[in-house]
Amino acid sequence: MRIGLISDTHIPKVEDALPREVIEAFRGVDLILHGGDIYDLSVLDDLERVAPVLAAKGDDDNGATATDKRVKEKHILTLEGKTLWLVHARPYTPISSSWFPLWWENRTSPEQNKYGKPDIVIFGHDHRTIVQHVHGVLFINPGSATFQNYVRGPGTIGILNIDSDAVDVNILKL
């Protein structure tokens, strides 16, 4: 399965519309996941012309964007046997701590307990690219297509390839 990853588009505040390069890069994907801070539903509509779209509700997403059926605080998906979470802000992970496995097992959120530990977490919010394995979880932030590192202009997106045996992510500079 080939999945397009995008986040923090901030349209129309930062740019008037999605860069053309995003649509071209996503041609042929099976699904597009948006990590939030969409701002305007036209972004999801434009992406949906390429493939089905799901989005995390960003901290700046309000009104019709926040209530759109494609947008949730957290999407939990099972794709090719892998559990994937789509959220806006990265869940806290004590990366350097040896107590991470205990923390994960003893978390108090009923939702997290119900769904267990994800294999992959897709998120946004930071406006920077992150691809990091932490205790068996792959954390991916594709960066921002329009506002990378809080600087206007071409940014980054990602392509996630998942099959039952392997997971591969490529970050593309626009």
PDB file of C-alpha atoms in Angstrom:
ATOM      1  CA  MET A   1       0.000   0.000   0.000  1.00  0.00           C
ATOM      2  CA  ARG A   2       1.308   3.429  -0.957  1.00  0.00           C
ATOM      3  CA  ILE A   3       0.255   6.343   1.273  1.00  0.00           C
ATOM      4  CA  GLY A   4       0.799  10.072   0.758  1.00  0.00           C
ATOM      5  CA  LEU A   5       1.720  12.000   3.921  1.00  0.00           C
ATOM      6  CA  ILE A   6       1.190  15.729   4.345  1.00  0.00           C
ATOM      7  CA  SER A   7       0.730  18.099   7.268  1.00  0.00           C
ATOM      8  CA  ASP A   8       0.498  21.715   8.357  1.00  0.00           C
ATOM      9  CA  THR A   9      -0.637  23.143   5.034  1.00  0.00           C
ATOM     10  CA  HIS A  10      -2.086  26.323   6.630  1.00  0.00           C
ATOM     11  CA  ILE A  11      -4.048  27.173   3.483  1.00  0.00           C
ATOM     12  CA  PRO A  12      -5.042  29.942   2.707  1.00  0.00           C
ATOM     13  CA  LYS A  13      -3.079  31.701   5.453  1.00  0.00           C
ATOM     14  CA  VAL A  14       0.400  30.744   4.206  1.00  0.00           C
ATOM     15  CA  GLU A  15      -0.348  29.885   0.557  1.00  0.00           C
ATOM     16  CA  ASP A  16      -3.463  30.347  -1.575  1.00  0.00           C
ATOM     17  CA  ALA A  17      -3.668  26.668  -2.547  1.00  0.00           C
ATOM     18  CA  LEU A  18      -1.787  23.386  -2.410  1.00  0.00           C
ATOM     19  CA  PRO A  19       1.387  23.445  -4.456  1.00  0.00           C
ATOM     20  CA  ARG A  20       0.942  21.611  -7.775  1.00  0.00           C
ATOM     21  CA  GLU A  21       3.906  19.426  -6.890  1.00  0.00           C
ATOM     22  CA  VAL A  22       1.941  17.841  -4.029  1.00  0.00           C
ATOM     23  CA  ILE A  23      -0.777  16.572  -6.341  1.00  0.00           C
ATOM     24  CA  GLU A  24       1.805  15.281  -8.830  1.00  0.00           C
ATOM     25  CA  ALA A  25       3.811  13.480  -6.120  1.00  0.00           C
ATOM     26  CA  PHE A  26       0.676  11.809  -4.742  1.00  0.00           C
ATOM     27  CA  ARG A  27      -0.567  10.463  -8.089  1.00  0.00           C
ATOM     28  CA  GLY A  28      -0.998   6.703  -7.731  1.00  0.00           C
ATOM     29  CA  VAL A  29      -1.186   6.571  -3.930  1.00  0.00           C
ATOM     30  CA  ASP A  30      -3.916   4.443  -2.332  1.00  0.00           C
ATOM     31  CA  LEU A  31      -4.584   6.834   0.563  1.00  0.00           C
ATOM     32  CA  ILE A  32      -3.560  10.302   1.750  1.00  0.00           C
ATOM     33  CA  LEU A  33      -3.088  11.124   5.436  1.00  0.00           C
ATOM     34  CA  HIS A  34      -3.009  14.769   6.546  1.00  0.00           C
ATOM     35  CA  GLY A  35      -1.456  15.467   9.954  1.00  0.00           C
ATOM     36  CA  GLY A  36      -3.617  18.503  10.718  1.00  0.00           C
ATOM     37  CA  ASP A  37      -3.563  22.300  10.626  1.00  0.00           C
ATOM     38  CA  ILE A  38      -5.426  22.079   7.358  1.00  0.00           C
ATOM     39  CA  TYR A  39      -7.292  25.388   7.814  1.00  0.00           C
ATOM     40  CA  ASP A  40      -9.499  25.207   4.703  1.00  0.00           C
ATOM     41  CA  LEU A  41     -11.482  22.176   3.517  1.00  0.00           C
ATOM     42  CA  SER A  42     -10.471  22.901  -0.078  1.00  0.00           C
ATOM     43  CA  VAL A  43      -7.156  21.232   0.813  1.00  0.00           C
ATOM     44  CA  LEU A  44      -8.856  17.923   1.619  1.00  0.00           C
ATOM     45  CA  ASP A  45     -11.142  18.264  -1.395  1.00  0.00           C
ATOM     46  CA  ASP A  46      -8.151  18.814  -3.714  1.00  0.00           C
ATOM     47  CA  LEU A  47      -6.291  15.846  -2.219  1.00  0.00           C
ATOM     48  CA  GLU A  48      -9.396  13.659  -2.442  1.00  0.00           C
ATOM     49  CA  ARG A  49      -9.356  14.066  -6.230  1.00  0.00           C
ATOM     50  CA  VAL A  50      -6.188  11.947  -6.104  1.00  0.00           C
ATOM     51  CA  ALA A  51      -7.070   9.357  -3.410  1.00  0.00           C
ATOM     52  CA  PRO A  52      -9.215   8.930  -0.288  1.00  0.00           C
ATOM     53  CA  VAL A  53      -8.170  11.314   2.500  1.00  0.00           C
ATOM     54  CA  LEU A  54      -8.169  11.141   6.289  1.00  0.00           C
ATOM     55  CA  ALA A  55      -6.938  13.988   8.479  1.00  0.00           C
ATOM     56  CA  ALA A  56      -6.080  14.689  12.086  1.00  0.00           C
ATOM     57  CA  LYS A  57      -7.703  17.728  13.666  1.00  0.00           C
ATOM     58  CA  GLY A  58      -4.991  20.305  14.171  1.00  0.00           C
ATOM     59  CA  ASP A  59      -4.863  22.775  17.026  1.00  0.00           C
ATOM     60  CA  ASP A  60      -5.718  25.525  14.523  1.00  0.00           C
ATOM     61  CA  ASP A  61      -8.518  23.647  12.718  1.00  0.00           C
ATOM     62  CA  ASN A  62     -11.940  25.095  13.527  1.00  0.00           C
ATOM     63  CA  GLY A  63     -15.468  25.384  12.165  1.00  0.00           C
ATOM     64  CA  ALA A  64     -16.336  23.261   9.138  1.00  0.00           C
ATOM     65  CA  THR A  65     -12.816  21.857   8.966  1.00  0.00           C
ATOM     66  CA  ALA A  66     -12.981  20.521  12.519  1.00  0.00           C
ATOM     67  CA  THR A  67     -16.362  18.869  11.943  1.00  0.00           C
ATOM     68  CA  ASP A  68     -15.702  17.366   8.514  1.00  0.00           C
ATOM     69  CA  LYS A  69     -16.241  13.572   8.415  1.00  0.00           C
ATOM     70  CA  ARG A  70     -12.634  13.033   7.232  1.00  0.00           C
ATOM     71  CA  VAL A  71     -11.206  14.850  10.257  1.00  0.00           C
ATOM     72  CA  LYS A  72     -10.778  13.306  13.735  1.00  0.00           C
ATOM     73  CA  GLU A  73      -8.598  13.887  16.778  1.00  0.00           C
ATOM     74  CA  LYS A  74      -7.114  10.423  16.169  1.00  0.00           C
ATOM     75  CA  HIS A  75      -7.560   7.916  13.379  1.00  0.00           C
ATOM     76  CA  ILE A  76      -6.572   4.350  14.210  1.00  0.00           C
ATOM     77  CA  LEU A  77      -6.067   2.228  11.110  1.00  0.00           C
ATOM     78  CA  THR A  78      -4.918  -1.299  10.406  1.00  0.00           C
ATOM     79  CA  LEU A  79      -3.147  -1.406   7.058  1.00  0.00           C
ATOM     80  CA  GLU A  80      -1.329  -4.462   5.744  1.00  0.00           C
ATOM     81  CA  GLY A  81      -1.322  -5.884   9.277  1.00  0.00           C
ATOM     82  CA  LYS A  82       0.243  -2.762  10.820  1.00  0.00           C
ATOM     83  CA  THR A  83      -1.503  -0.512  13.348  1.00  0.00           C
ATOM     84  CA  LEU A  84      -1.186   3.139  12.372  1.00  0.00           C
ATOM     85  CA  TRP A  85      -2.239   6.191  14.372  1.00  0.00           C
ATOM     86  CA  LEU A  86      -2.839   9.550  12.683  1.00  0.00           C
ATOM     87  CA  VAL A  87      -2.749  12.458  15.156  1.00  0.00           C
ATOM     88  CA  HIS A  88      -1.764  16.104  15.006  1.00  0.00           C
ATOM     89  CA  ALA A  89       0.724  16.433  17.851  1.00  0.00           C
ATOM     90  CA  ARG A  90       3.242  13.692  18.543  1.00  0.00           C
ATOM     91  CA  PRO A  91       2.417  11.647  21.620  1.00  0.00           C
ATOM     92  CA  TYR A  92       4.956  12.248  24.340  1.00  0.00           C
ATOM     93  CA  THR A  93       7.706   9.631  24.198  1.00  0.00           C
ATOM     94  CA  PRO A  94      10.563   9.633  26.675  1.00  0.00           C
ATOM     95  CA  ILE A  95      13.066   8.716  23.991  1.00  0.00           C
ATOM     96  CA  SER A  96      16.154   8.377  26.144  1.00  0.00           C
ATOM     97  CA  SER A  97      14.427   6.730  29.073  1.00  0.00           C
ATOM     98  CA  SER A  98      14.642   3.056  29.870  1.00  0.00           C
ATOM     99  CA  TRP A  99      11.169   3.260  31.393  1.00  0.00           C
ATOM    100  CA  PHE A 100       9.449   3.839  28.019  1.00  0.00           C
ATOM    101  CA  PRO A 101       8.131   0.235  27.775  1.00  0.00           C
ATOM    102  CA  LEU A 102       6.701   0.446  31.298  1.00  0.00           C
ATOM    103  CA  TRP A 103       5.169   3.853  30.580  1.00  0.00           C
ATOM    104  CA  TRP A 104       3.550   2.526  27.422  1.00  0.00           C
ATOM    105  CA  GLU A 105       2.090  -0.522  29.171  1.00  0.00           C
ATOM    106  CA  ASN A 106       0.820   1.511  32.153  1.00  0.00           C
ATOM    107  CA  ARG A 107      -0.710   4.413  30.278  1.00  0.00           C
ATOM    108  CA  THR A 108      -4.078   5.463  31.572  1.00  0.00           C
ATOM    109  CA  SER A 109      -5.936   6.428  28.412  1.00  0.00           C
ATOM    110  CA  PRO A 110      -8.725   3.880  27.790  1.00  0.00           C
ATOM    111  CA  GLU A 111      -8.377   4.511  24.056  1.00  0.00           C
ATOM    112  CA  GLN A 112      -4.666   3.702  24.092  1.00  0.00           C
ATOM    113  CA  ASN A 113      -5.251   0.615  26.231  1.00  0.00           C
ATOM    114  CA  LYS A 114      -8.017  -0.535  23.890  1.00  0.00           C
ATOM    115  CA  TYR A 115      -5.907  -0.248  20.748  1.00  0.00           C
ATOM    116  CA  GLY A 116      -2.528  -1.169  22.172  1.00  0.00           C
ATOM    117  CA  LYS A 117       0.804   0.011  20.928  1.00  0.00           C
ATOM    118  CA  PRO A 118       0.880   1.302  17.331  1.00  0.00           C
ATOM    119  CA  ASP A 119       3.461   0.214  14.794  1.00  0.00           C
ATOM    120  CA  ILE A 120       3.431   3.640  13.114  1.00  0.00           C
ATOM    121  CA  VAL A 121       2.432   7.121  14.300  1.00  0.00           C
ATOM    122  CA  ILE A 122       1.883   9.814  11.652  1.00  0.00           C
ATOM    123  CA  PHE A 123       1.749  13.335  13.046  1.00  0.00           C
ATOM    124  CA  GLY A 124       2.340  16.992  12.250  1.00  0.00           C
ATOM    125  CA  HIS A 125       2.396  20.149  14.393  1.00  0.00           C
ATOM    126  CA  ASP A 126       6.188  20.634  14.484  1.00  0.00           C
ATOM    127  CA  HIS A 127       6.587  21.867  10.881  1.00  0.00           C
ATOM    128  CA  ARG A 128       9.715  19.749  10.560  1.00  0.00           C
ATOM    129  CA  THR A 129      10.506  16.365   9.122  1.00  0.00           C
ATOM    130  CA  ILE A 130      10.919  13.544  11.613  1.00  0.00           C
ATOM    131  CA  VAL A 131      11.436   9.856  10.852  1.00  0.00           C
ATOM    132  CA  GLN A 132      12.369   8.074  14.036  1.00  0.00           C
ATOM    133  CA  HIS A 133      12.082   4.583  15.520  1.00  0.00           C
ATOM    134  CA  VAL A 134      11.437   4.549  19.263  1.00  0.00           C
ATOM    135  CA  HIS A 135      11.044   1.199  21.016  1.00  0.00           C
ATOM    136  CA  GLY A 136       9.510  -0.494  18.015  1.00  0.00           C
ATOM    137  CA  VAL A 137       7.271   2.417  16.977  1.00  0.00           C
ATOM    138  CA  LEU A 138       7.977   4.364  13.781  1.00  0.00           C
ATOM    139  CA  PHE A 139       7.181   8.070  14.253  1.00  0.00           C
ATOM    140  CA  ILE A 140       6.775  10.068  11.020  1.00  0.00           C
ATOM    141  CA  ASN A 141       6.196  13.783  10.578  1.00  0.00           C
ATOM    142  CA  PRO A 142       6.277  14.655   6.872  1.00  0.00           C
ATOM    143  CA  GLY A 143       7.009  18.282   7.734  1.00  0.00           C
ATOM    144  CA  SER A 144       4.983  21.051   6.130  1.00  0.00           C
ATOM    145  CA  ALA A 145       4.318  21.348   2.422  1.00  0.00           C
ATOM    146  CA  THR A 146       4.045  25.138   2.634  1.00  0.00           C
ATOM    147  CA  PHE A 147       5.573  26.292   5.949  1.00  0.00           C
ATOM    148  CA  GLN A 148       8.588  24.050   6.682  1.00  0.00           C
ATOM    149  CA  ASN A 149      10.388  25.104   9.874  1.00  0.00           C
ATOM    150  CA  TYR A 150       7.896  28.015   9.995  1.00  0.00           C
ATOM    151  CA  VAL A 151       9.343  29.528   6.810  1.00  0.00           C
ATOM    152  CA  ARG A 152       6.992  30.196   3.887  1.00  0.00           C
ATOM    153  CA  GLY A 153       7.807  28.404   0.686  1.00  0.00           C
ATOM    154  CA  PRO A 154       8.214  24.891  -0.651  1.00  0.00           C
ATOM    155  CA  GLY A 155       8.495  22.308   2.079  1.00  0.00           C
ATOM    156  CA  THR A 156       8.253  18.546   2.370  1.00  0.00           C
ATOM    157  CA  ILE A 157       5.753  15.707   2.097  1.00  0.00           C
ATOM    158  CA  GLY A 158       6.141  11.956   2.489  1.00  0.00           C
ATOM    159  CA  ILE A 159       5.353   8.679   0.799  1.00  0.00           C
ATOM    160  CA  LEU A 160       4.838   5.683   3.085  1.00  0.00           C
ATOM    161  CA  ASN A 161       4.998   2.209   1.564  1.00  0.00           C
ATOM    162  CA  ILE A 162       3.570  -0.586   3.693  1.00  0.00           C
ATOM    163  CA  ASP A 163       3.334  -4.257   2.953  1.00  0.00           C
ATOM    164  CA  SER A 164       2.979  -7.195   5.294  1.00  0.00           C
ATOM    165  CA  ASP A 165       6.766  -7.586   5.563  1.00  0.00           C
ATOM    166  CA  ALA A 166       8.192  -4.075   5.337  1.00  0.00           C
ATOM    167  CA  VAL A 167       7.593  -0.395   5.971  1.00  0.00           C
ATOM    168  CA  ASP A 168       9.473   2.261   4.032  1.00  0.00           C
ATOM    169  CA  VAL A 169       9.121   6.042   4.132  1.00  0.00           C
ATOM    170  CA  ASN A 170      10.506   8.609   1.703  1.00  0.00           C
ATOM    171  CA  ILE A 171      10.477  12.331   2.429  1.00  0.00           C
ATOM    172  CA  LEU A 172      10.191  14.458  -0.698  1.00  0.00           C
ATOM    173  CA  LYS A 173      11.366  18.054  -0.940  1.00  0.00           C
ATOM    174  CA  LEU A 174       8.987  20.158  -3.055  1.00  0.00           C
TER     175      LEU A 174
END
